[in-house]
mmCIF file of C-alpha atoms in Angstrom:
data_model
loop_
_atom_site.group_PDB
_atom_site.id
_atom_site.type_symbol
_atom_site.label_atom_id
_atom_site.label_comp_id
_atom_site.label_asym_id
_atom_site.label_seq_id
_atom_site.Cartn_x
_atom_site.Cartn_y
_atom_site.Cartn_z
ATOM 1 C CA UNK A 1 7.228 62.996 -67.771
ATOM 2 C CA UNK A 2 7.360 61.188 -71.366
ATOM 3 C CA UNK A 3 9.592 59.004 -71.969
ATOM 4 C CA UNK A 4 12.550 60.152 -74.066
ATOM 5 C CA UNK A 5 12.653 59.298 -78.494
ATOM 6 C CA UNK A 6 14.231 57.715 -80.393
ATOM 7 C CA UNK A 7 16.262 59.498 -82.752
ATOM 8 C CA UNK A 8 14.840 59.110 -86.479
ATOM 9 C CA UNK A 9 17.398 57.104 -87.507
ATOM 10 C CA UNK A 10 16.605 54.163 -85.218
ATOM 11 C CA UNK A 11 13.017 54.641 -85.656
ATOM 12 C CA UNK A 12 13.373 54.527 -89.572
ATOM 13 C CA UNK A 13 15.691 51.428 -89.419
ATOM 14 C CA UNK A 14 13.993 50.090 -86.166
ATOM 15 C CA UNK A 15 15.289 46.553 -86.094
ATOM 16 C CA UNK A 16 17.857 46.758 -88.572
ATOM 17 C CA UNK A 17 20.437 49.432 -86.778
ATOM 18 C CA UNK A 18 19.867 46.662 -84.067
ATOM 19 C CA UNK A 19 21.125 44.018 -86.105
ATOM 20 C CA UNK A 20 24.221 46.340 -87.292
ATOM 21 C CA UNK A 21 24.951 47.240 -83.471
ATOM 22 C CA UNK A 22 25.338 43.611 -83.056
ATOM 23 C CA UNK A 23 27.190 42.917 -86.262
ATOM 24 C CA UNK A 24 29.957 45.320 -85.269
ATOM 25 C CA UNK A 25 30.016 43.992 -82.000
ATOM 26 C CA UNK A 26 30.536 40.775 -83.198
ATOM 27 C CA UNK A 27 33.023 41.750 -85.490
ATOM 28 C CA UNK A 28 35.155 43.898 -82.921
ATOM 29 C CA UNK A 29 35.341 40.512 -80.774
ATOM 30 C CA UNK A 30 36.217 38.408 -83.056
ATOM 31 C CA UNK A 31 38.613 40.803 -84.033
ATOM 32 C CA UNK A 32 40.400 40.894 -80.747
ATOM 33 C CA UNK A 33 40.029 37.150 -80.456
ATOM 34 C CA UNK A 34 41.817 36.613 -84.015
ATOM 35 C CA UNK A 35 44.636 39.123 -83.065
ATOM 36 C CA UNK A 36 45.602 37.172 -79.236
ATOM 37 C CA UNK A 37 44.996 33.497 -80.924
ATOM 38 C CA UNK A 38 47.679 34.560 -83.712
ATOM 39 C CA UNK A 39 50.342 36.138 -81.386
ATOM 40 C CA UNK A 40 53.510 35.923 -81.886
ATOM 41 C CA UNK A 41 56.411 35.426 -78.792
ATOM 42 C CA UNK A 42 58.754 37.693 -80.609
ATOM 43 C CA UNK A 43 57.221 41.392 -80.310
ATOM 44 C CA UNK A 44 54.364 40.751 -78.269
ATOM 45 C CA UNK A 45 53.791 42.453 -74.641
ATOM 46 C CA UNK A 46 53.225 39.071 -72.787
ATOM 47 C CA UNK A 47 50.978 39.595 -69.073
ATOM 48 C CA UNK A 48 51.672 37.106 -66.083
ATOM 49 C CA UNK A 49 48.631 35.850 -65.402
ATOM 50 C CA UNK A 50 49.928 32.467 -63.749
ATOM 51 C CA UNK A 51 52.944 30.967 -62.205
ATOM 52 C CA UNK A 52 51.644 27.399 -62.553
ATOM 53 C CA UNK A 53 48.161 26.873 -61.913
ATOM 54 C CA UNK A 54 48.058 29.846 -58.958
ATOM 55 C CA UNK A 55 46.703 32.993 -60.467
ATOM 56 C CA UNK A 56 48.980 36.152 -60.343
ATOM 57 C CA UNK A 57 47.028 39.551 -59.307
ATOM 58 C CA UNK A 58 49.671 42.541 -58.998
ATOM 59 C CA UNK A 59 49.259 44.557 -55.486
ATOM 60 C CA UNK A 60 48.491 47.885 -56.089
ATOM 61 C CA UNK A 61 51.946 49.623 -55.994
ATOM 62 C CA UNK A 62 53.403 46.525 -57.348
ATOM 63 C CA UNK A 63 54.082 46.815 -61.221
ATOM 64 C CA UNK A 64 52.395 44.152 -63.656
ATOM 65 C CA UNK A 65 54.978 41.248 -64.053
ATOM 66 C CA UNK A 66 55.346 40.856 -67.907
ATOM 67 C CA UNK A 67 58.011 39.800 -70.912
ATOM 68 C CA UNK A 68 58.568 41.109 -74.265
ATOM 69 C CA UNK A 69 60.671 39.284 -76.921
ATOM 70 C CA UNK A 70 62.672 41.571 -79.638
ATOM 71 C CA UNK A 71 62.963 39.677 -82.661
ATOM 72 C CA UNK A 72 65.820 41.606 -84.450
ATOM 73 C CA UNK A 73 68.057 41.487 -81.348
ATOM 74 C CA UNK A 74 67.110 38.382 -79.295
ATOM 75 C CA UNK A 75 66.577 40.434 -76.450
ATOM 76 C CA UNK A 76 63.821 40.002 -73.476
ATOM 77 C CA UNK A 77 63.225 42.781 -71.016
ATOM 78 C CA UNK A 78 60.042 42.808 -68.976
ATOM 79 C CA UNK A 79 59.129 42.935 -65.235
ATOM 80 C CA UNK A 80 58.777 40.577 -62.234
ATOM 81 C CA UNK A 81 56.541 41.995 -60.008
ATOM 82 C CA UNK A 82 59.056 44.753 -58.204
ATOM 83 C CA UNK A 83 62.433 44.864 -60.691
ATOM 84 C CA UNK A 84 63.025 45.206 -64.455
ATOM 85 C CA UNK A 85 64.068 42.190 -66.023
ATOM 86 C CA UNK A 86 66.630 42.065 -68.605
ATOM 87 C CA UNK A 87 68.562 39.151 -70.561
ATOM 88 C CA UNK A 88 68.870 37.505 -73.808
ATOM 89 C CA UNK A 89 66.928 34.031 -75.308
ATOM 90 C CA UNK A 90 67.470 31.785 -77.538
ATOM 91 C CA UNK A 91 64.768 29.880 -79.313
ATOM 92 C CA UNK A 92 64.470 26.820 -81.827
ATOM 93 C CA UNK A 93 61.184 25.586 -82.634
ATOM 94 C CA UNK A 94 59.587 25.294 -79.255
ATOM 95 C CA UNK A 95 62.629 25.258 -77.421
ATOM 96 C CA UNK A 96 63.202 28.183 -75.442
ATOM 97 C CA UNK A 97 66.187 29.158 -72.878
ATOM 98 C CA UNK A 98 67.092 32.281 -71.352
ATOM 99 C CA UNK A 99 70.275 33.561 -70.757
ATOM 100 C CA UNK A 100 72.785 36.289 -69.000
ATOM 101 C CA UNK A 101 69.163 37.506 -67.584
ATOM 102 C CA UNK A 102 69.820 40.433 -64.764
ATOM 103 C CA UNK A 103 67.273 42.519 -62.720
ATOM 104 C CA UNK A 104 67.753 46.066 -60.859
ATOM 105 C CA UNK A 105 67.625 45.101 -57.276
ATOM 106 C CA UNK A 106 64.892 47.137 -55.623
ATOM 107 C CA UNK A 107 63.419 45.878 -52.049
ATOM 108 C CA UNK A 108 59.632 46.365 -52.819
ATOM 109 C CA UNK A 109 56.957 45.672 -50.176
ATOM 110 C CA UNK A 110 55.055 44.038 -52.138
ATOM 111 C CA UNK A 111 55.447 41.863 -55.086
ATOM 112 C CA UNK A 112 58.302 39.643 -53.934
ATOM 113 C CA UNK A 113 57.203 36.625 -53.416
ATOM 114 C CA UNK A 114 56.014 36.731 -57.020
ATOM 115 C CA UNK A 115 59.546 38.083 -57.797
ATOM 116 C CA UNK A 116 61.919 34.823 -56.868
ATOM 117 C CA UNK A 117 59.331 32.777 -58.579
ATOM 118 C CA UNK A 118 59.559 34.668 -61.751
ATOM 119 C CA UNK A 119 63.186 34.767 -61.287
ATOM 120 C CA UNK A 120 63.233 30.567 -61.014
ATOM 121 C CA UNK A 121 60.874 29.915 -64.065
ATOM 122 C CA UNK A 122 63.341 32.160 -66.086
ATOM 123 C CA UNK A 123 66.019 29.905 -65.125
ATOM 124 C CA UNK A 124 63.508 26.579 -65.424
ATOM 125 C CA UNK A 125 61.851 26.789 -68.934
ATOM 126 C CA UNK A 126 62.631 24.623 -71.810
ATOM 127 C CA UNK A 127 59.940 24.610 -73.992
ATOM 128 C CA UNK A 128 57.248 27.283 -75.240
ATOM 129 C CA UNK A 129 53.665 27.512 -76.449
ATOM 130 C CA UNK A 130 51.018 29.637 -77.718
ATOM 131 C CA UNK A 131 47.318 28.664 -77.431
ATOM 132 C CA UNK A 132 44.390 30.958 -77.604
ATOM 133 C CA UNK A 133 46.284 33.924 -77.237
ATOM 134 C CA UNK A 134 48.111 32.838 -73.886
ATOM 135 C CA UNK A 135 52.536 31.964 -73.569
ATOM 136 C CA UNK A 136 52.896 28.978 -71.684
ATOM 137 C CA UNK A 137 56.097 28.297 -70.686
ATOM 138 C CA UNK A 138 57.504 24.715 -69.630
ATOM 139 C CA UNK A 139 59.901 23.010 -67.589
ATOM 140 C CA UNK A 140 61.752 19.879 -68.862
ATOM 141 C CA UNK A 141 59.187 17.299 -67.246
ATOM 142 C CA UNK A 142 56.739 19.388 -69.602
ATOM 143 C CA UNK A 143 55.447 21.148 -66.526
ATOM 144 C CA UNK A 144 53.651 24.247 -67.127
ATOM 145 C CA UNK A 145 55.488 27.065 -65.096
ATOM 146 C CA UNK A 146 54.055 30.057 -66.267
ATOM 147 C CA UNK A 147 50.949 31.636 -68.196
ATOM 148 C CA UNK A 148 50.873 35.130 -69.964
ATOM 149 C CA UNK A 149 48.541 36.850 -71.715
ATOM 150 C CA UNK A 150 49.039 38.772 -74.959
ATOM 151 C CA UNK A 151 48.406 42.674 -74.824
ATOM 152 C CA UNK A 152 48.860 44.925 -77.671
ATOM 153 C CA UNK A 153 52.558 46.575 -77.477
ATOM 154 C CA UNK A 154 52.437 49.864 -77.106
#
């Protein structure tokens, strides 16, 4: 059996169509990497990933706790694990509070344990950061309560 060609074109450009395979893959990661280390809060589909330093992995009929910010109304709606989370914010500088929050109330077998905690660092945070692409959000003591991830909104 003989081994199978290559087409022309990478035997014309032999090394060089190597070197642009890896320049586009370079450039589509950096890409990506540019777009989460510029996120915004407002308008920005925000992943849990963390509730303090303890990793958050959603159960498999458990939907994927996450936050979204809408700039023009100052509303947040999102999910903590099992219910739909709705409320309003308010933000100056990095000062961040949420307020007249309210969640459907669905008993879920899974997912609510990571539920109540959402629910508390909602009612906890004071103060807000972005770094590399990741919300951190902070209690008054400065200490971190929750990580997200930025995801493209869809």
């Amino acid at each position: 059996m003989k081994p199978a060609r290559a087409p022309a074109f990478v035997s014309h450009f032999g090394g060089q169509a190597k070197l642009l395979a890896a320049t586009l893959t370079c450039a589509v990661v950096f890409t990506t990497s540019v777009a989460q280390a510029t996120a915004n809060l407002e308008n920005t589909y925000w992943k849990l990933t963390h509730l303090g330093d303890v990793p958050v992995i959603a159960g498999g009929k458990q939907r994927e706790p996450h936050l979204v910010f809408g700039s023009q109304d100052r509303r947040v709606g999102g999910s903590s694990g099992c219910n739909r989370v709705m409320g309003s914010y308010a933000l100056e500088g990095e000062t961040l509070a949420f307020s007249r929050l309210a969640s459907t109330r669905m008993a879920c077998a899974e997912g609510m344990d990571t539920e109540q905690q959402c629910l508390a660092v909602f009612e906890q945070t004071k103060t807000w950061k972005i770094a590399g692409g990741h919300l951190e959000l902070f209690d008054a003591g400065s200490r971190l309560l929750a990580r997200f991830e930025a995801r493209d909104l869809q």
